mmCIF file of C-alpha atoms in Angstrom:
data_model
loop_
_atom_site.group_PDB
_atom_site.id
_atom_site.type_symbol
_atom_site.label_atom_id
_atom_site.label_comp_id
_atom_site.label_asym_id
_atom_site.label_seq_id
_atom_site.Cartn_x
_atom_site.Cartn_y
_atom_site.Cartn_z
ATOM 1 C CA UNK A 1 113.967 44.653 119.178
ATOM 2 C CA UNK A 2 112.885 48.503 118.585
ATOM 3 C CA UNK A 3 113.177 49.822 115.142
ATOM 4 C CA UNK A 4 115.703 52.784 115.932
ATOM 5 C CA UNK A 5 115.216 55.307 113.411
ATOM 6 C CA UNK A 6 116.793 58.109 115.600
ATOM 7 C CA UNK A 7 120.280 58.187 113.458
ATOM 8 C CA UNK A 8 121.927 56.281 111.301
ATOM 9 C CA UNK A 9 124.946 56.055 113.593
ATOM 10 C CA UNK A 10 122.664 53.668 115.717
ATOM 11 C CA UNK A 11 123.379 50.817 112.863
ATOM 12 C CA UNK A 12 125.794 48.379 114.072
ATOM 13 C CA UNK A 13 128.829 47.224 112.266
ATOM 14 C CA UNK A 14 128.570 44.653 109.836
ATOM 15 C CA UNK A 15 129.610 40.825 110.216
ATOM 16 C CA UNK A 16 132.728 41.800 107.938
ATOM 17 C CA UNK A 17 133.575 44.643 109.931
ATOM 18 C CA UNK A 18 133.874 42.636 113.067
ATOM 19 C CA UNK A 19 136.070 39.858 111.233
ATOM 20 C CA UNK A 20 138.066 42.532 109.975
ATOM 21 C CA UNK A 21 138.472 44.255 113.329
ATOM 22 C CA UNK A 22 139.726 41.205 114.651
ATOM 23 C CA UNK A 23 142.127 40.684 112.549
ATOM 24 C CA UNK A 24 143.569 44.217 113.049
ATOM 25 C CA UNK A 25 143.415 42.985 116.720
ATOM 26 C CA UNK A 26 146.034 40.610 116.043
ATOM 27 C CA UNK A 27 148.533 42.495 113.980
ATOM 28 C CA UNK A 28 151.455 44.427 115.124
ATOM 29 C CA UNK A 29 150.612 48.222 115.205
ATOM 30 C CA UNK A 30 152.772 50.919 114.511
ATOM 31 C CA UNK A 31 154.206 53.402 117.074
ATOM 32 C CA UNK A 32 154.431 56.477 115.483
ATOM 33 C CA UNK A 33 151.215 58.637 114.813
ATOM 34 C CA UNK A 34 150.768 57.608 111.225
ATOM 35 C CA UNK A 35 152.719 54.182 111.022
ATOM 36 C CA UNK A 36 149.857 51.525 112.008
ATOM 37 C CA UNK A 37 149.676 49.573 108.815
ATOM 38 C CA UNK A 38 145.738 49.428 108.944
ATOM 39 C CA UNK A 39 145.528 53.180 109.739
ATOM 40 C CA UNK A 40 147.771 53.579 106.650
ATOM 41 C CA UNK A 41 145.517 51.565 104.342
ATOM 42 C CA UNK A 42 142.373 53.143 105.305
ATOM 43 C CA UNK A 43 143.858 56.893 105.098
ATOM 44 C CA UNK A 44 145.035 56.151 101.345
ATOM 45 C CA UNK A 45 141.855 54.874 100.365
ATOM 46 C CA UNK A 46 139.860 57.556 101.791
ATOM 47 C CA UNK A 47 142.133 59.919 99.876
ATOM 48 C CA UNK A 48 141.792 57.698 96.544
ATOM 49 C CA UNK A 49 137.972 58.035 96.912
ATOM 50 C CA UNK A 50 137.826 61.687 97.161
ATOM 51 C CA UNK A 51 140.548 62.561 94.779
ATOM 52 C CA UNK A 52 142.653 64.176 97.303
ATOM 53 C CA UNK A 53 146.418 63.915 97.849
ATOM 54 C CA UNK A 54 146.174 62.702 101.585
ATOM 55 C CA UNK A 55 143.748 61.971 104.213
ATOM 56 C CA UNK A 56 143.762 61.921 108.260
ATOM 57 C CA UNK A 57 141.903 59.165 110.567
ATOM 58 C CA UNK A 58 140.415 61.194 113.288
ATOM 59 C CA UNK A 59 137.951 60.153 115.955
ATOM 60 C CA UNK A 60 134.885 62.354 115.248
ATOM 61 C CA UNK A 61 133.618 64.468 112.298
ATOM 62 C CA UNK A 62 133.183 67.394 114.546
ATOM 63 C CA UNK A 63 137.104 67.129 115.423
ATOM 64 C CA UNK A 64 137.596 66.656 111.736
ATOM 65 C CA UNK A 65 135.809 70.024 111.442
ATOM 66 C CA UNK A 66 137.366 71.777 113.873
ATOM 67 C CA UNK A 67 140.786 70.751 112.904
ATOM 68 C CA UNK A 68 140.110 72.353 109.301
ATOM 69 C CA UNK A 69 139.377 75.408 111.063
ATOM 70 C CA UNK A 70 142.162 75.992 112.905
ATOM 71 C CA UNK A 71 144.332 75.050 110.170
ATOM 72 C CA UNK A 72 142.852 77.844 108.180
ATOM 73 C CA UNK A 73 141.994 80.417 110.258
ATOM 74 C CA UNK A 74 144.312 82.418 112.859
ATOM 75 C CA UNK A 75 142.594 84.085 116.040
ATOM 76 C CA UNK A 76 140.410 86.823 115.132
ATOM 77 C CA UNK A 77 139.470 85.660 111.698
ATOM 78 C CA UNK A 78 136.044 85.082 110.314
ATOM 79 C CA UNK A 79 134.785 81.840 108.542
ATOM 80 C CA UNK A 80 131.825 81.954 106.573
ATOM 81 C CA UNK A 81 128.885 79.590 106.906
ATOM 82 C CA UNK A 82 125.060 79.435 107.684
ATOM 83 C CA UNK A 83 123.005 79.495 110.751
ATOM 84 C CA UNK A 84 121.726 76.250 110.434
ATOM 85 C CA UNK A 85 125.018 74.533 109.814
ATOM 86 C CA UNK A 86 126.292 71.773 112.017
ATOM 87 C CA UNK A 87 129.189 73.647 112.949
ATOM 88 C CA UNK A 88 127.028 76.436 114.437
ATOM 89 C CA UNK A 89 124.130 74.665 116.034
ATOM 90 C CA UNK A 90 125.957 71.616 117.405
ATOM 91 C CA UNK A 91 129.440 72.121 117.954
ATOM 92 C CA UNK A 92 129.606 73.968 121.058
ATOM 93 C CA UNK A 93 131.171 77.100 119.839
ATOM 94 C CA UNK A 94 134.295 75.055 119.361
ATOM 95 C CA UNK A 95 135.785 77.376 116.638
ATOM 96 C CA UNK A 96 135.563 80.470 119.053
ATOM 97 C CA UNK A 97 137.427 78.390 122.029
ATOM 98 C CA UNK A 98 139.660 76.377 120.214
ATOM 99 C CA UNK A 99 141.030 78.715 117.202
ATOM 100 C CA UNK A 100 139.487 81.975 118.049
ATOM 101 C CA UNK A 101 137.681 82.168 114.500
ATOM 102 C CA UNK A 102 134.078 83.598 114.423
ATOM 103 C CA UNK A 103 131.314 82.258 112.077
ATOM 104 C CA UNK A 104 129.612 84.792 109.913
ATOM 105 C CA UNK A 105 126.200 83.474 108.844
ATOM 106 C CA UNK A 106 125.608 83.856 105.377
ATOM 107 C CA UNK A 107 121.813 83.773 104.065
ATOM 108 C CA UNK A 108 120.816 80.576 103.075
ATOM 109 C CA UNK A 109 118.046 78.296 102.346
ATOM 110 C CA UNK A 110 118.116 74.270 103.456
ATOM 111 C CA UNK A 111 121.987 74.468 103.123
ATOM 112 C CA UNK A 112 122.429 76.220 100.068
ATOM 113 C CA UNK A 113 124.210 80.105 100.326
ATOM 114 C CA UNK A 114 122.545 83.014 98.862
ATOM 115 C CA UNK A 115 124.956 83.535 96.401
ATOM 116 C CA UNK A 116 124.552 87.347 96.280
ATOM 117 C CA UNK A 117 124.784 87.255 99.916
ATOM 118 C CA UNK A 118 128.521 85.136 99.881
ATOM 119 C CA UNK A 119 129.739 87.511 97.539
ATOM 120 C CA UNK A 120 128.919 90.304 99.665
ATOM 121 C CA UNK A 121 130.841 88.618 103.050
ATOM 122 C CA UNK A 122 133.773 87.504 101.057
ATOM 123 C CA UNK A 123 134.389 91.006 99.895
ATOM 124 C CA UNK A 124 135.528 92.286 103.270
ATOM 125 C CA UNK A 125 137.848 89.079 103.564
ATOM 126 C CA UNK A 126 136.986 85.798 105.246
ATOM 127 C CA UNK A 127 139.558 83.146 106.000
ATOM 128 C CA UNK A 128 137.616 79.856 104.960
ATOM 129 C CA UNK A 129 134.029 79.022 103.513
ATOM 130 C CA UNK A 130 132.192 76.044 105.281
ATOM 131 C CA UNK A 131 129.548 74.525 103.437
ATOM 132 C CA UNK A 132 127.511 71.208 104.551
ATOM 133 C CA UNK A 133 126.109 68.768 102.240
ATOM 134 C CA UNK A 134 124.057 66.818 103.169
ATOM 135 C CA UNK A 135 122.326 69.107 105.231
ATOM 136 C CA UNK A 136 121.169 67.957 108.469
ATOM 137 C CA UNK A 137 119.139 70.732 109.860
ATOM 138 C CA UNK A 138 116.838 70.963 106.814
ATOM 139 C CA UNK A 139 116.145 67.091 106.926
ATOM 140 C CA UNK A 140 119.305 66.002 104.950
ATOM 141 C CA UNK A 141 118.715 68.042 101.799
ATOM 142 C CA UNK A 142 121.533 67.967 99.355
ATOM 143 C CA UNK A 143 122.741 71.187 97.971
ATOM 144 C CA UNK A 144 122.760 71.130 93.840
ATOM 145 C CA UNK A 145 125.991 70.277 92.268
ATOM 146 C CA UNK A 146 125.697 73.424 90.000
ATOM 147 C CA UNK A 147 125.181 75.514 93.449
ATOM 148 C CA UNK A 148 128.302 74.205 94.889
ATOM 149 C CA UNK A 149 130.399 74.846 91.797
ATOM 150 C CA UNK A 150 129.544 78.666 92.128
ATOM 151 C CA UNK A 151 130.177 78.980 95.574
ATOM 152 C CA UNK A 152 133.913 77.346 94.866
ATOM 153 C CA UNK A 153 134.392 79.625 91.914
ATOM 154 C CA UNK A 154 133.115 82.430 94.099
ATOM 155 C CA UNK A 155 135.534 82.084 96.891
ATOM 156 C CA UNK A 156 138.418 80.807 94.676
ATOM 157 C CA UNK A 157 138.371 84.312 92.752
ATOM 158 C CA UNK A 158 139.242 85.770 96.207
ATOM 159 C CA UNK A 159 141.429 83.429 97.444
ATOM 160 C CA UNK A 160 139.410 81.593 100.041
ATOM 161 C CA UNK A 161 139.557 77.847 100.590
ATOM 162 C CA UNK A 162 136.499 76.079 100.857
ATOM 163 C CA UNK A 163 135.742 73.222 103.683
ATOM 164 C CA UNK A 164 133.140 70.858 102.942
ATOM 165 C CA UNK A 165 131.256 69.335 105.999
ATOM 166 C CA UNK A 166 130.372 66.133 104.337
ATOM 167 C CA UNK A 167 129.399 64.077 107.349
ATOM 168 C CA UNK A 168 126.828 62.696 105.255
ATOM 169 C CA UNK A 169 128.795 63.125 101.464
ATOM 170 C CA UNK A 170 128.162 59.727 100.098
ATOM 171 C CA UNK A 171 124.343 60.221 100.714
ATOM 172 C CA UNK A 172 124.945 63.574 98.802
ATOM 173 C CA UNK A 173 126.835 62.005 95.931
ATOM 174 C CA UNK A 174 124.440 59.345 95.718
ATOM 175 C CA UNK A 175 121.342 61.546 95.687
ATOM 176 C CA UNK A 176 123.240 63.693 93.096
ATOM 177 C CA UNK A 177 124.256 60.626 90.969
ATOM 178 C CA UNK A 178 127.875 61.616 90.845
ATOM 179 C CA UNK A 179 131.105 60.121 92.571
ATOM 180 C CA UNK A 180 132.026 61.767 95.854
ATOM 181 C CA UNK A 181 135.435 62.610 94.273
ATOM 182 C CA UNK A 182 133.097 65.546 92.218
ATOM 183 C CA UNK A 183 131.832 67.064 95.601
ATOM 184 C CA UNK A 184 135.210 66.966 96.910
ATOM 185 C CA UNK A 185 137.194 68.780 94.153
ATOM 186 C CA UNK A 186 134.449 71.729 94.856
ATOM 187 C CA UNK A 187 136.497 72.210 98.238
ATOM 188 C CA UNK A 188 139.914 72.150 99.355
ATOM 189 C CA UNK A 189 139.012 70.102 102.357
ATOM 190 C CA UNK A 190 136.536 67.514 103.198
ATOM 191 C CA UNK A 191 135.361 65.777 106.353
ATOM 192 C CA UNK A 192 133.281 62.576 106.508
ATOM 193 C CA UNK A 193 132.115 60.314 108.981
ATOM 194 C CA UNK A 194 132.447 56.590 108.817
ATOM 195 C CA UNK A 195 129.747 55.740 111.403
ATOM 196 C CA UNK A 196 126.653 57.218 109.669
ATOM 197 C CA UNK A 197 125.630 55.653 106.720
ATOM 198 C CA UNK A 198 128.613 53.732 106.196
ATOM 199 C CA UNK A 199 128.010 52.062 109.641
ATOM 200 C CA UNK A 200 131.397 51.471 110.812
ATOM 201 C CA UNK A 201 131.567 51.800 114.743
ATOM 202 C CA UNK A 202 133.463 54.969 115.064
ATOM 203 C CA UNK A 203 135.759 57.358 113.160
ATOM 204 C CA UNK A 204 135.955 60.135 110.464
ATOM 205 C CA UNK A 205 138.156 61.175 107.586
ATOM 206 C CA UNK A 206 140.070 64.779 107.015
ATOM 207 C CA UNK A 207 141.090 64.935 103.556
ATOM 208 C CA UNK A 208 143.087 67.530 101.647
ATOM 209 C CA UNK A 209 146.481 68.574 100.122
ATOM 210 C CA UNK A 210 149.558 66.695 101.705
ATOM 211 C CA UNK A 211 150.901 69.846 103.189
ATOM 212 C CA UNK A 212 147.241 70.236 105.023
ATOM 213 C CA UNK A 213 147.186 67.026 106.200
ATOM 214 C CA UNK A 214 150.627 67.402 107.221
ATOM 215 C CA UNK A 215 149.518 70.752 109.749
ATOM 216 C CA UNK A 216 146.176 68.700 110.507
ATOM 217 C CA UNK A 217 148.280 65.929 112.249
ATOM 218 C CA UNK A 218 149.911 68.560 114.689
ATOM 219 C CA UNK A 219 146.297 69.948 115.263
ATOM 220 C CA UNK A 220 144.548 66.579 115.895
ATOM 221 C CA UNK A 221 147.677 65.914 118.410
ATOM 222 C CA UNK A 222 146.836 68.971 119.915
ATOM 223 C CA UNK A 223 142.976 68.469 119.954
ATOM 224 C CA UNK A 224 143.657 65.312 121.613
ATOM 225 C CA UNK A 225 142.766 63.150 118.650
ATOM 226 C CA UNK A 226 146.263 61.392 118.076
ATOM 227 C CA UNK A 227 144.721 57.795 119.180
ATOM 228 C CA UNK A 228 146.806 55.132 119.162
ATOM 229 C CA UNK A 229 146.779 52.119 118.441
ATOM 230 C CA UNK A 230 143.995 52.770 116.100
ATOM 231 C CA UNK A 231 144.125 49.977 113.588
ATOM 232 C CA UNK A 232 141.194 48.294 114.911
ATOM 233 C CA UNK A 233 138.591 50.853 114.340
ATOM 234 C CA UNK A 234 140.292 51.760 110.963
ATOM 235 C CA UNK A 235 139.900 47.960 109.570
ATOM 236 C CA UNK A 236 136.022 48.221 109.980
ATOM 237 C CA UNK A 237 136.335 51.829 108.289
ATOM 238 C CA UNK A 238 137.953 50.185 105.123
ATOM 239 C CA UNK A 239 135.186 47.529 105.183
ATOM 240 C CA UNK A 240 132.779 50.494 104.896
ATOM 241 C CA UNK A 241 134.276 52.188 102.224
ATOM 242 C CA UNK A 242 134.789 49.181 100.504
ATOM 243 C CA UNK A 243 131.044 47.667 100.678
ATOM 244 C CA UNK A 244 128.804 50.111 102.238
ATOM 245 C CA UNK A 245 128.578 53.235 99.775
ATOM 246 C CA UNK A 246 126.893 51.196 96.891
ATOM 247 C CA UNK A 247 124.031 50.601 99.412
ATOM 248 C CA UNK A 248 123.298 53.785 100.344
ATOM 249 C CA UNK A 249 120.337 54.237 97.549
ATOM 250 C CA UNK A 250 118.475 51.751 99.449
ATOM 251 C CA UNK A 251 118.492 53.630 102.643
ATOM 252 C CA UNK A 252 117.076 56.681 100.320
ATOM 253 C CA UNK A 253 114.355 54.838 98.591
ATOM 254 C CA UNK A 254 113.048 53.764 102.185
ATOM 255 C CA UNK A 255 113.273 57.200 103.370
ATOM 256 C CA UNK A 256 111.083 58.325 100.187
ATOM 257 C CA UNK A 257 108.563 55.571 100.703
ATOM 258 C CA UNK A 258 108.544 56.325 104.620
ATOM 259 C CA UNK A 259 107.714 60.111 103.395
ATOM 260 C CA UNK A 260 105.327 59.663 100.843
ATOM 261 C CA UNK A 261 103.203 57.247 102.619
ATOM 262 C CA UNK A 262 103.340 58.986 106.254
ATOM 263 C CA UNK A 263 102.132 62.254 104.104
ATOM 264 C CA UNK A 264 98.899 60.532 103.602
ATOM 265 C CA UNK A 265 98.347 60.211 107.610
ATOM 266 C CA UNK A 266 96.029 62.627 109.363
ATOM 267 C CA UNK A 267 97.749 64.644 112.034
ATOM 268 C CA UNK A 268 101.094 64.963 110.742
ATOM 269 C CA UNK A 269 103.134 67.215 107.892
ATOM 270 C CA UNK A 270 105.796 65.512 105.717
ATOM 271 C CA UNK A 271 106.716 67.171 102.520
ATOM 272 C CA UNK A 272 107.938 64.047 100.335
ATOM 273 C CA UNK A 273 109.966 66.465 98.135
ATOM 274 C CA UNK A 274 112.122 67.526 100.906
ATOM 275 C CA UNK A 275 113.107 63.853 101.394
ATOM 276 C CA UNK A 276 116.501 63.800 99.375
ATOM 277 C CA UNK A 277 118.450 61.614 101.339
ATOM 278 C CA UNK A 278 118.116 59.357 104.105
ATOM 279 C CA UNK A 279 116.174 61.601 106.477
ATOM 280 C CA UNK A 280 112.654 62.610 107.176
ATOM 281 C CA UNK A 281 110.905 64.980 108.933
ATOM 282 C CA UNK A 282 107.721 64.562 110.288
ATOM 283 C CA UNK A 283 105.850 67.507 111.965
ATOM 284 C CA UNK A 284 102.866 66.280 114.077
ATOM 285 C CA UNK A 285 99.846 68.811 114.325
ATOM 286 C CA UNK A 286 97.861 66.843 117.166
ATOM 287 C CA UNK A 287 100.494 66.238 119.662
ATOM 288 C CA UNK A 288 104.046 67.672 120.161
ATOM 289 C CA UNK A 289 107.324 65.870 119.308
ATOM 290 C CA UNK A 290 107.976 64.449 122.108
ATOM 291 C CA UNK A 291 104.501 63.229 122.990
ATOM 292 C CA UNK A 292 104.380 61.728 119.505
ATOM 293 C CA UNK A 293 108.108 59.938 120.274
ATOM 294 C CA UNK A 294 107.089 58.671 123.348
ATOM 295 C CA UNK A 295 103.769 57.331 121.975
ATOM 296 C CA UNK A 296 106.118 55.540 119.028
ATOM 297 C CA UNK A 297 108.760 54.300 121.684
ATOM 298 C CA UNK A 298 105.573 52.137 123.378
ATOM 299 C CA UNK A 299 104.868 50.698 119.906
ATOM 300 C CA UNK A 300 108.618 49.690 119.442
ATOM 301 C CA UNK A 301 109.577 52.468 117.049
ATOM 302 C CA UNK A 302 112.446 55.033 117.924
ATOM 303 C CA UNK A 303 112.430 58.457 116.458
ATOM 304 C CA UNK A 304 114.130 61.561 117.500
ATOM 305 C CA UNK A 305 112.495 64.884 118.765
ATOM 306 C CA UNK A 306 114.088 67.598 116.459
ATOM 307 C CA UNK A 307 112.451 71.043 116.976
ATOM 308 C CA UNK A 308 109.040 71.187 115.960
ATOM 309 C CA UNK A 309 109.449 67.899 114.436
ATOM 310 C CA UNK A 310 110.462 64.319 114.744
ATOM 311 C CA UNK A 311 113.443 62.978 112.722
ATOM 312 C CA UNK A 312 113.548 59.389 111.191
ATOM 313 C CA UNK A 313 116.860 58.368 109.722
ATOM 314 C CA UNK A 314 117.109 55.117 107.769
ATOM 315 C CA UNK A 315 120.205 52.743 107.727
ATOM 316 C CA UNK A 316 121.395 49.378 107.154
ATOM 317 C CA UNK A 317 119.133 48.082 109.538
ATOM 318 C CA UNK A 318 116.020 49.189 108.352
ATOM 319 C CA UNK A 319 114.743 47.001 105.825
ATOM 320 C CA UNK A 320 111.339 47.176 104.108
ATOM 321 C CA UNK A 321 109.271 45.428 106.935
ATOM 322 C CA UNK A 322 110.671 47.769 109.319
ATOM 323 C CA UNK A 323 109.311 50.708 106.943
ATOM 324 C CA UNK A 324 106.155 49.127 107.031
ATOM 325 C CA UNK A 325 105.844 48.388 110.892
ATOM 326 C CA UNK A 326 107.198 52.323 111.282
ATOM 327 C CA UNK A 327 103.979 53.307 109.241
ATOM 328 C CA UNK A 328 101.783 50.959 111.178
ATOM 329 C CA UNK A 329 102.984 52.662 114.522
ATOM 330 C CA UNK A 330 102.576 56.147 113.011
ATOM 331 C CA UNK A 331 98.937 55.137 112.426
ATOM 332 C CA UNK A 332 98.167 53.585 115.380
ATOM 333 C CA UNK A 333 99.973 56.382 117.609
ATOM 334 C CA UNK A 334 97.993 58.628 115.954
ATOM 335 C CA UNK A 335 95.004 56.785 116.757
ATOM 336 C CA UNK A 336 95.912 56.767 120.509
ATOM 337 C CA UNK A 337 96.632 52.744 120.242
ATOM 338 C CA UNK A 338 99.230 51.236 122.280
#
């Protein structure tokens, strides 16, 4: 079987998740949008972990982000983010199409807003500040907790809510040595994926106040996300939240080892200091990313061409042996070995 480092969503659900889904399939499900007992348990657990009043189970984190934008923005409103945010680069201009809202991009470095630029952008009026942590385009870099605090204070002083795109919030929390609730309290609304580092088969969470979630429920239905019955994927999400957060440090450790060892391989550039979570960006200098990716695939390792780099993402199925095999494959690909 190939070593798949393209994303952490390629990790298969655990045996415990599969067993939980089977049990959920045998249970009666509620008819209403929030009546399924397994979904209710998942949403309550997610809200408790984040320290929020309520939470909503949605199909994808992109939908969660777009629901938050729609609830907070009216047509013609501006929300503040930065040019490399997932909501700008990878969500198909959904905010403009679905909500009539326009992103105004604040200067930022590796996902961390320039605070002076943010202050200037807040003054003309904005409906929302949207921050991403961890920051995927910079290779999973983590925005410092103190920086998040400063953003929250500035936005709240202007009466502007903050939405945290926390697709990998538990990776950020692990890297910062804090519970996810600490990060979540610096935003009015929070989204996260269940199917990335937590390796549930699908699903995401959107959390906030009870009033916000009531509004979000209506928008979820409008966006086609009122899935029923949803107890089967929710069962896997419960197991993910109960059992997978604590092991994310192993993914970080293995990503750091990959970065440190790959930095010694000729023909590629890696900055180990920038590997702060479970993502490693490798920039080849002797071949283009597509050629390197194809060479690695022949050697049994799948990576993702990612701009001028290839991206490696560690997850539950990448153990220490897989790390060593990946390092060997990079050396072989660099030498032209098949």
